């Protein structure tokens, strides 16, 4: 079965394979079903969000992207049989997005640059809270390319914009300067504004 | 790499200002991705942001530093001076890197003042590029800066004070278009014991290079010099030398018949990558060229030479190198067009190609050939004695040299896997 076929089957089965196990929601990995059909095992690891939801993801995918997870696997503190990696500062919604990013970039790393960039732009089409959550998660997990992507986006939100506009974009309603200070700033550094 | 600009969706009144509450190191990262001017601008964003930029470790002042509102050069220059003064005065914390490279910065003495300030702030990387005008004289205070790890100067004049003790922590030195006296150069190199990388391009004021640097690993030089020798450079692994001076061999430069090639390699036992550019092979060919070096260069895996195929001494030198590099995998030979087009030393194919070694070459590139007998003999020799060759790329000096192509097809090859790619110039 080619990589493409497997992925399509994976996505189809994914929709059918959630079941509760002992109070937690566990995604039953369709790969295990595929295993029976194909007989090629894929090493999986379990990530646990702050809401105690468990996500199973290919070890290779996470190891390629996250320095933290790579180190954990390498120094042997992760036991495949029983443990899950607790990520208490990442909620389920954000963790899912992070996993999506890593999975896409692993499976599609041979795509051409424009396609990848278009996918990245679509991926970051989130509200600002979502953006910050992703930033904190990527920072915690040390995912370099996702961090650079987010920094690039934030840079574009600041660069070349007037101060008042930046304040609006980032919702800085109270700039904290006294009226005298604000006026002083504008007089002394008019080119900043 | 262009990124599409993504605007977040409209924010409600209840959304807090999360940007300002991000952890310090994340904000540092955001600011360091901005050009310096934009980072400094954030100081008026809010009272929380007043000094967030002030701990940026790297200060880069270049052409992007200011808005391009005016085309007047002196206006831009004044703005730049004010910006640098403002930033240096308000900056807090350690300054890791300072780079000044702006086309309108000519002949300003403020650089002296800033250098003093930076020396006191223990700057580690100092990059100064003076685009126009005469060589800028480096102020004495910079020579006292012992925190320097990387120093990069373009279009400068170095004349250290008599109290100069060297840079004890300097690991990387990059000097281009510089002037310094012979003794200043030698003293500079030998008094920087930690030096690992040395780049020297287009220098004047000295002509003899005696490199005494026990930790040197990378050496890249291009310029006019008369003599080069190494001392204690046993760590040197990447070397690129370009002699931009076509000296006359008729002069009495022989100094006995000691071989420049032998002298050159005495202190370079672990060279991994070697580039012999411009006329440097001609320099190495001076003296009695041995058949083989006394000690083989067992670490040499990449060799690039610019060679004059009409000079049989240069060919002998190249062959000596090939015989002495048992583990060479990649070879690049660029033909140097000879101005006189006359055989400098009479060429005799049989003499040259005695004692041919079996080579481990995998990739070979030959550039600028036109199909003369010495060139064809050389290519044929390479093909015959490289049993693991994977690819040879031949690029002729001009298109339509079909004789060359015919000969290439005919040559016997020791490697059954070898591809020969004939790259025509467009």
XYZ file of C-alpha atoms in Angstrom:
619
model
C 0.000 0.000 0.000
C 1.529 3.328 -0.924
C 1.964 6.135 1.572
C -0.911 8.005 -0.035
C -3.304 5.096 0.190
C -2.450 4.552 3.819
C -3.082 8.159 4.677
C -6.475 8.170 2.983
C -7.502 5.040 4.825
C -6.121 6.532 8.019
C -8.258 9.651 7.666
C -11.345 7.604 6.856
C -10.864 5.329 9.822
C -9.962 8.228 12.093
C -13.501 9.438 12.001
C -14.748 6.114 13.390
C -12.230 5.285 15.993
C -12.836 7.263 19.152
C -13.905 5.327 22.172
C -13.941 5.968 25.909
C -11.542 3.888 27.986
C -11.724 4.250 31.763
C -12.973 7.824 31.805
C -10.432 9.213 29.334
C -11.080 9.616 25.639
C -8.695 7.460 23.702
C -8.301 7.556 19.991
C -8.041 3.986 18.857
C -5.306 4.127 16.321
C -6.507 3.022 12.924
C -2.936 2.007 12.265
C -3.526 -0.990 14.494
C -6.288 -2.035 12.151
C -4.050 -1.403 9.212
C -1.394 -3.479 10.925
C -3.531 -6.516 10.581
C -3.948 -5.767 6.890
C -0.407 -4.752 6.083
C 1.773 -6.045 8.855
C 4.126 -3.037 9.096
C 4.233 -1.563 12.589
C 4.532 2.174 13.126
C 5.970 3.209 16.415
C 3.549 5.429 18.271
C 3.806 7.647 21.266
C 1.039 9.022 23.464
C 0.756 12.686 24.298
C -1.549 13.835 27.071
C -3.023 17.332 26.974
C -3.817 19.491 29.987
C -7.440 18.344 29.711
C -6.254 14.746 30.041
C -7.092 13.885 26.460
C -4.648 11.411 24.983
C -3.342 11.741 21.442
C -1.477 8.988 19.731
C 0.982 10.120 17.115
C 3.813 8.607 15.091
C 7.015 8.778 17.084
C 8.973 9.701 13.987
C 6.803 12.763 13.372
C 7.231 14.231 16.837
C 10.893 13.324 17.136
C 11.652 15.158 13.897
C 10.058 18.376 15.044
C 10.139 18.659 18.815
C 13.507 18.875 20.513
C 11.918 18.208 23.908
C 10.193 15.019 22.789
C 13.269 13.910 20.875
C 15.361 14.257 24.011
C 12.822 12.363 26.094
C 12.812 9.444 23.699
C 16.580 9.440 23.334
C 17.434 9.421 26.998
C 14.984 6.638 27.566
C 12.650 8.367 29.983
C 9.742 7.347 27.781
C 8.579 3.778 27.992
C 6.576 2.774 24.924
C 4.533 0.135 26.626
C 2.975 2.131 29.387
C 3.806 5.789 29.525
C 2.314 8.862 28.014
C 3.990 12.226 27.845
C 2.040 14.725 29.968
C 1.898 18.189 28.458
C 0.170 20.136 31.169
C 0.594 23.521 29.562
C -0.935 22.604 26.240
C -4.695 22.236 25.870
C -6.316 19.693 23.555
C -7.267 22.118 20.811
C -3.733 23.474 20.569
C -2.090 20.074 20.879
C -4.167 18.780 18.019
C -3.070 21.701 15.873
C 0.567 21.160 16.794
C 0.302 17.494 15.887
C -1.355 18.443 12.598
C 1.510 20.785 11.785
C 4.210 18.251 12.563
C 2.418 15.438 10.759
C 1.839 17.510 7.640
C 5.404 18.707 7.488
C 6.790 15.210 7.935
C 4.579 13.610 5.302
C 4.758 16.508 2.873
C 8.322 17.649 3.253
C 8.991 16.921 -0.413
C 6.272 19.257 -1.610
C 7.303 22.416 -3.356
C 7.845 25.597 -1.406
C 4.700 27.464 -2.545
C 2.384 24.636 -1.536
C 3.977 24.362 1.879
C 3.799 28.104 2.415
C 0.151 28.192 1.376
C -0.613 25.394 3.818
C 1.283 27.226 6.575
C -0.657 30.436 5.916
C -3.927 28.557 6.108
C -2.752 26.778 9.240
C -2.079 30.087 10.991
C -5.434 31.541 10.062
C -6.525 31.536 13.679
C -7.649 34.157 16.131
C -5.001 35.872 18.189
C -5.648 33.704 21.237
C -5.089 30.646 19.130
C -1.881 32.205 17.827
C -0.535 32.834 21.311
C -1.493 29.337 22.434
C 0.380 27.878 19.469
C 3.352 30.110 20.207
C 3.530 28.956 23.821
C 3.119 25.303 22.831
C 5.785 25.517 20.126
C 8.055 27.285 22.580
C 7.520 24.628 25.244
C 8.012 21.716 22.868
C 10.860 23.538 21.096
C 9.569 23.123 17.570
C 11.932 25.375 15.669
C 10.181 25.703 12.315
C 6.761 26.325 13.841
C 8.296 28.971 16.109
C 9.970 30.689 13.179
C 6.702 30.627 11.283
C 4.821 32.270 14.153
C 7.581 34.816 14.781
C 7.468 35.701 11.112
C 3.727 36.262 11.306
C 3.978 38.448 14.403
C 6.829 40.363 12.778
C 4.580 41.180 9.828
C 1.932 42.415 12.221
C 4.377 44.927 13.680
C 6.726 45.902 10.875
C 5.886 49.070 9.021
C 2.677 49.714 10.943
C 1.866 52.855 12.808
C 1.951 52.637 16.602
C -1.786 53.217 16.919
C -2.462 50.429 14.483
C -0.183 48.019 16.340
C -1.980 48.878 19.546
C -5.258 48.053 17.869
C -4.036 44.779 16.403
C -2.669 43.488 19.669
C -5.463 44.969 21.724
C -3.219 47.159 23.823
C -6.040 49.349 25.040
C -4.304 50.930 27.932
C -0.848 52.032 26.947
C -0.068 52.953 30.550
C 1.576 56.301 29.779
C 0.266 59.430 31.453
C -1.090 61.982 28.961
C 2.035 64.060 29.536
C 4.303 61.091 28.850
C 2.378 60.153 25.710
C 2.627 63.688 24.424
C 6.330 63.792 25.272
C 6.944 60.602 23.339
C 5.153 61.891 20.292
C 7.102 65.127 20.369
C 10.491 63.519 20.898
C 10.148 60.581 18.528
C 7.699 61.615 15.851
C 9.332 59.228 13.350
C 8.401 56.258 15.543
C 4.736 56.859 15.147
C 11.046 33.605 1.575
C 7.709 35.379 1.359
C 5.065 34.667 3.893
C 1.452 35.634 3.449
C 0.424 38.265 5.875
C -2.070 36.811 8.298
C -4.349 39.122 10.205
C -6.023 37.708 13.294
C -9.781 37.880 13.417
C -11.458 40.845 15.030
C -10.836 41.037 18.737
C -13.625 41.569 21.165
C -13.402 44.067 23.976
C -12.876 41.299 26.473
C -9.685 39.965 24.951
C -6.741 40.821 27.150
C -3.461 42.157 25.796
C -1.688 38.823 25.767
C 1.201 40.018 23.657
C 2.653 42.106 26.467
C 2.297 39.236 28.917
C 4.298 36.715 26.970
C 7.389 35.443 28.769
C 10.522 37.572 28.501
C 12.518 35.243 26.305
C 9.635 34.903 23.833
C 9.391 38.691 23.539
C 13.161 38.827 23.060
C 12.781 36.414 20.170
C 9.991 38.463 18.599
C 12.049 41.632 18.853
C 15.180 40.005 17.504
C 13.260 38.991 14.382
C 12.513 42.658 13.704
C 14.955 45.112 12.145
C 16.511 47.179 14.909
C 14.531 50.296 14.089
C 11.212 48.457 14.448
C 12.335 46.909 17.724
C 13.258 50.297 19.153
C 9.921 51.673 18.016
C 8.092 49.331 20.341
C 9.355 51.454 23.230
C 6.435 53.817 22.706
C 3.847 51.056 22.312
C 3.006 51.012 26.001
C 4.695 51.570 29.317
C 5.271 47.821 29.605
C 7.120 47.869 26.299
C 9.305 50.841 27.117
C 12.473 48.871 27.769
C 11.731 45.456 26.320
C 13.918 46.216 23.315
C 16.765 47.453 25.490
C 18.087 43.994 26.254
C 18.454 42.911 22.644
C 21.855 41.301 22.418
C 22.579 41.991 18.757
C 22.644 45.516 17.378
C 22.746 45.724 13.606
C 22.852 49.131 11.958
C 22.609 48.808 8.222
C 20.730 50.203 5.280
C 17.404 49.075 6.701
C 17.895 51.169 9.770
C 15.727 54.066 8.865
C 12.751 54.870 6.721
C 13.732 55.889 3.226
C 11.984 59.212 3.403
C 14.839 61.312 2.185
C 17.453 60.772 -0.494
C 19.765 63.364 0.929
C 22.888 61.545 2.075
C 23.889 63.924 4.812
C 20.354 63.873 6.134
C 20.423 60.107 6.276
C 23.847 60.207 7.862
C 22.633 62.538 10.623
C 19.609 60.380 11.282
C 21.826 57.335 11.510
C 24.156 59.025 13.991
C 21.239 59.992 16.180
C 19.752 56.509 16.065
C 23.015 54.847 17.055
C 23.619 57.299 19.864
C 20.065 56.801 21.122
C 20.309 53.037 21.042
C 23.734 52.779 22.664
C 22.775 55.174 25.417
C 19.516 53.453 26.347
C 20.613 49.883 25.868
C 20.867 47.800 29.028
C 22.417 44.411 29.535
C 25.098 42.672 27.548
C 25.837 43.584 23.951
C 26.754 40.462 22.077
C 27.106 41.801 18.562
C 27.532 45.232 17.027
C 27.407 45.624 13.284
C 27.701 48.874 11.407
C 27.468 48.706 7.655
C 25.873 51.635 5.939
C 26.632 53.168 2.584
C 26.268 56.769 3.765
C 28.620 56.458 6.649
C 31.775 58.161 5.492
C 34.568 59.557 7.540
C 32.748 59.877 10.809
C 34.752 60.111 13.979
C 31.737 59.024 16.007
C 32.827 55.465 15.354
C 35.734 56.047 17.738
C 33.325 57.093 20.449
C 31.029 54.126 19.874
C 33.977 51.729 19.872
C 35.034 52.995 23.276
C 31.528 52.527 24.595
C 31.311 49.020 23.171
C 34.685 48.064 24.590
C 33.405 49.018 28.028
C 30.271 46.916 27.424
C 32.332 43.846 26.587
C 31.088 43.390 23.058
C 31.837 39.955 21.621
C 31.275 40.446 17.906
C 32.289 43.626 16.149
C 31.596 44.151 12.458
C 32.513 47.383 10.740
C 32.086 47.946 7.020
C 33.099 51.290 5.594
C 31.620 51.301 2.147
C 33.206 54.387 0.668
C 36.127 56.679 1.165
C 39.598 55.980 2.388
C 40.574 53.367 4.893
C 39.167 54.072 8.316
C 41.759 54.032 11.078
C 40.632 51.717 13.835
C 40.727 53.510 17.206
C 43.220 52.331 19.831
C 40.500 51.532 22.347
C 39.238 48.687 20.182
C 42.620 46.997 20.426
C 42.168 46.829 24.186
C 38.866 44.988 23.916
C 39.630 41.556 25.337
C 36.017 40.375 25.151
C 36.130 40.135 21.348
C 35.429 36.727 19.870
C 34.723 37.783 16.276
C 36.188 40.810 14.498
C 35.235 41.737 10.964
C 36.568 44.821 9.214
C 36.097 46.136 5.707
C 38.081 49.055 4.299
C 40.022 49.813 7.468
C 43.541 50.655 8.492
C 44.966 48.837 11.480
C 47.716 50.446 13.486
C 47.555 49.183 17.053
C 49.193 51.108 19.877
C 52.448 49.862 21.384
C 50.471 48.615 24.381
C 48.605 46.121 22.222
C 48.732 42.657 23.805
C 46.672 40.795 21.267
C 43.104 39.584 21.493
C 43.182 36.744 23.977
C 39.683 35.462 23.208
C 39.466 36.117 19.497
C 38.344 33.052 17.571
C 37.410 34.523 14.226
C 39.082 37.318 12.261
C 37.834 38.611 8.928
C 39.798 41.406 7.272
C 38.944 42.622 3.801
C 40.368 45.628 1.974
C 42.628 46.483 4.876
C 46.006 48.066 5.332
C 48.463 46.949 7.935
C 52.207 46.807 8.224
C 54.167 43.553 8.062
C 55.094 43.469 11.727
C 51.572 44.472 12.764
C 50.159 41.536 10.840
C 52.558 39.005 12.289
C 52.100 40.290 15.800
C 48.326 40.262 15.398
C 48.192 36.630 14.334
C 50.655 35.304 16.848
C 49.091 37.167 19.750
C 45.634 35.684 19.240
C 46.167 32.206 20.616
C 42.524 31.097 20.297
C 42.203 32.018 16.631
C 40.271 29.368 14.701
C 39.159 31.177 11.561
C 41.115 33.671 9.494
C 39.860 35.404 6.363
C 42.073 37.883 4.558
C 41.029 39.468 1.263
C 42.669 42.252 -0.695
C 45.146 43.530 1.798
C 48.136 45.818 1.446
C 51.067 46.894 3.541
C 52.626 43.486 3.850
C 53.752 40.792 1.415
C 55.054 37.925 3.507
C 52.576 35.739 5.277
C 53.897 33.776 8.159
C 50.936 32.193 9.900
C 51.663 31.049 13.423
C 48.338 29.961 14.875
C 48.094 26.702 16.824
C 44.276 26.581 16.900
C 43.614 27.682 13.357
C 41.111 25.483 11.515
C 39.892 27.629 8.632
C 42.060 29.839 6.452
C 40.801 31.806 3.475
C 42.993 34.319 1.750
C 42.977 36.198 -1.539
C 45.417 38.915 -2.366
C 48.873 39.827 -3.532
C 51.751 38.370 -1.579
C 55.247 37.112 -2.187
C 55.637 34.343 0.256
C 53.511 32.233 2.535
C 54.428 29.790 5.241
C 52.731 28.121 8.147
C 54.013 27.361 11.585
C 52.319 25.236 14.252
C 49.158 24.972 12.237
C 48.440 21.322 12.818
C 44.685 21.827 13.239
C 44.228 23.519 9.913
C 41.620 21.632 7.944
C 40.074 24.034 5.399
C 42.435 26.163 3.342
C 41.692 28.405 0.392
C 44.467 30.506 -1.079
C 44.255 32.841 -4.047
C 47.330 34.656 -5.264
C 46.105 37.507 -7.395
C 49.531 38.394 -8.698
C 51.001 36.944 -11.851
C 54.631 37.186 -10.878
C 57.431 36.714 -13.351
C 59.177 33.385 -13.030
C 62.254 34.707 -14.779
C 63.185 36.710 -11.750
C 65.668 35.232 -9.336
C 63.097 34.003 -6.933
C 64.545 30.565 -6.663
C 66.141 30.787 -3.249
C 68.169 27.724 -4.003
C 65.971 25.108 -5.547
C 63.850 24.508 -2.474
C 60.388 23.530 -3.430
C 57.599 25.873 -2.409
C 55.266 22.900 -2.504
C 57.285 20.986 0.069
C 57.607 24.014 2.284
C 53.878 24.661 2.079
C 52.781 21.236 3.192
C 55.239 20.704 6.014
C 52.882 22.188 8.586
C 49.596 21.113 7.069
C 49.260 17.426 7.874
C 45.501 17.377 8.385
C 44.157 19.484 5.564
C 40.703 18.255 4.515
C 39.694 20.813 1.910
C 42.134 22.762 -0.189
C 41.521 25.416 -2.818
C 44.436 26.653 -4.897
C 43.170 29.702 -6.755
C 44.398 32.281 -9.240
C 48.169 32.033 -9.578
C 48.882 30.118 -6.402
C 49.648 26.877 -8.215
C 52.292 28.770 -10.171
C 53.795 29.802 -6.836
C 53.747 26.245 -5.537
C 55.445 25.047 -8.719
C 58.576 27.043 -7.993
C 61.634 24.994 -7.138
C 62.217 21.326 -7.741
C 58.806 19.682 -7.767
C 58.971 16.254 -6.119
C 57.178 13.220 -7.465
C 55.359 12.761 -4.211
C 55.194 14.550 -0.867
C 57.253 12.916 1.910
C 54.135 12.575 4.029
C 50.824 11.890 2.288
C 47.804 14.138 2.920
C 45.597 11.371 4.192
C 42.777 13.669 5.271
C 42.507 15.559 2.019
C 39.117 14.777 0.491
C 38.401 17.877 -1.634
C 40.825 19.670 -3.910
C 40.190 22.566 -6.257
C 42.981 23.995 -8.377
C 43.264 26.656 -11.003
C 45.871 25.445 -13.397
C 47.609 26.642 -16.522
C 47.710 23.569 -18.754
C 50.450 25.159 -20.861
C 52.879 25.112 -17.961
C 54.227 21.627 -17.438
C 55.613 22.543 -13.998
C 52.114 23.370 -12.838
C 50.910 20.036 -14.179
C 53.722 18.274 -12.329
C 52.742 20.056 -9.143
C 49.129 19.025 -9.540
C 50.161 15.425 -10.192
C 52.410 15.444 -7.134
C 49.397 16.507 -5.091
C 47.245 13.782 -6.598
C 49.872 11.151 -5.898
C 50.079 12.303 -2.279
C 46.336 12.340 -1.556
C 45.222 8.714 -1.284
C 41.757 9.596 0.033
C 40.857 12.381 -2.329
C 37.217 12.097 -3.406
C 36.387 15.330 -5.160
C 38.544 17.188 -7.618
C 37.895 20.421 -9.441
C 40.311 21.737 -12.061
C 39.740 25.181 -13.523
C 41.845 26.096 -16.515
C 43.618 29.383 -16.245
C 43.820 30.946 -19.679
C 47.420 31.830 -20.340
C 47.937 35.315 -21.686
C 50.953 34.458 -23.778
C 49.556 31.168 -25.066
C 53.071 29.846 -25.193
C 54.396 26.748 -23.492
C 56.324 27.989 -20.501
C 58.046 24.746 -19.812
C 58.202 22.209 -22.602
C 55.554 19.602 -22.231
C 56.286 15.962 -22.595
C 53.354 13.678 -21.880
C 55.322 10.538 -21.112
C 57.497 12.236 -18.507
C 54.585 13.668 -16.654
C 52.498 10.569 -16.344
C 54.983 8.100 -14.997
C 54.140 6.520 -11.672
C 50.400 7.057 -11.771
C 48.583 6.349 -8.550
C 45.254 4.597 -8.237
C 42.903 7.293 -6.997
C 39.668 7.176 -5.004
C 38.082 10.027 -6.903
C 34.294 10.017 -7.097
C 33.471 13.398 -8.570
C 35.585 15.414 -10.940
C 34.931 18.734 -12.562
C 37.028 20.229 -15.337
C 36.249 23.780 -16.381
C 37.453 25.980 -19.224
C 39.247 23.482 -21.411
C 39.502 23.660 -25.170
C 40.940 20.281 -26.161
C 44.695 20.820 -26.231
C 46.998 17.841 -25.820
C 48.026 18.540 -22.207
C 44.366 18.908 -21.238
C 43.370 15.679 -22.961
C 46.266 13.771 -21.430
C 45.249 14.967 -17.985
C 41.603 13.996 -18.429
C 42.568 10.626 -19.870
C 44.868 9.987 -16.917
C 42.073 10.800 -14.465
C 39.681 8.427 -16.195
C 42.186 5.635 -16.398
C 43.227 5.697 -12.773
C 39.934 6.331 -10.955
C 38.192 2.977 -10.535
C 35.406 4.351 -8.309
C 34.630 7.426 -10.341
C 30.926 8.271 -10.423
C 30.775 11.472 -12.377
C 33.041 13.721 -14.400
C 31.720 17.049 -15.612
C 33.598 18.782 -18.411
C 32.782 22.344 -19.300
C 34.567 23.690 -22.369
C 35.706 27.262 -22.647
C 33.452 27.876 -25.613
C 30.737 25.947 -27.352
C 31.300 23.898 -30.456
C 34.499 22.192 -29.370
C 33.446 18.922 -30.885
C 36.949 17.484 -31.062
C 37.066 17.550 -27.300
C 33.805 15.688 -27.090
C 34.980 13.052 -29.519
C 38.126 12.453 -27.501
C 36.186 12.219 -24.265
C 34.004 9.483 -25.724
C 37.031 7.560 -26.844
C 38.947 7.544 -23.548
C 39.181 4.355 -21.596
C 37.646 4.437 -18.189
C 38.616 2.392 -15.190
C 35.233 2.876 -13.581
C 32.269 1.092 -15.094
C 29.880 3.435 -13.283
C 31.396 6.688 -14.484
C 29.156 9.268 -16.123
C 30.783 11.915 -18.234
C 28.733 15.045 -18.497
C 29.658 17.530 -21.186
C 28.321 20.883 -20.120
C 28.112 23.335 -22.964
C 28.232 26.998 -22.097
C 24.919 28.684 -22.952
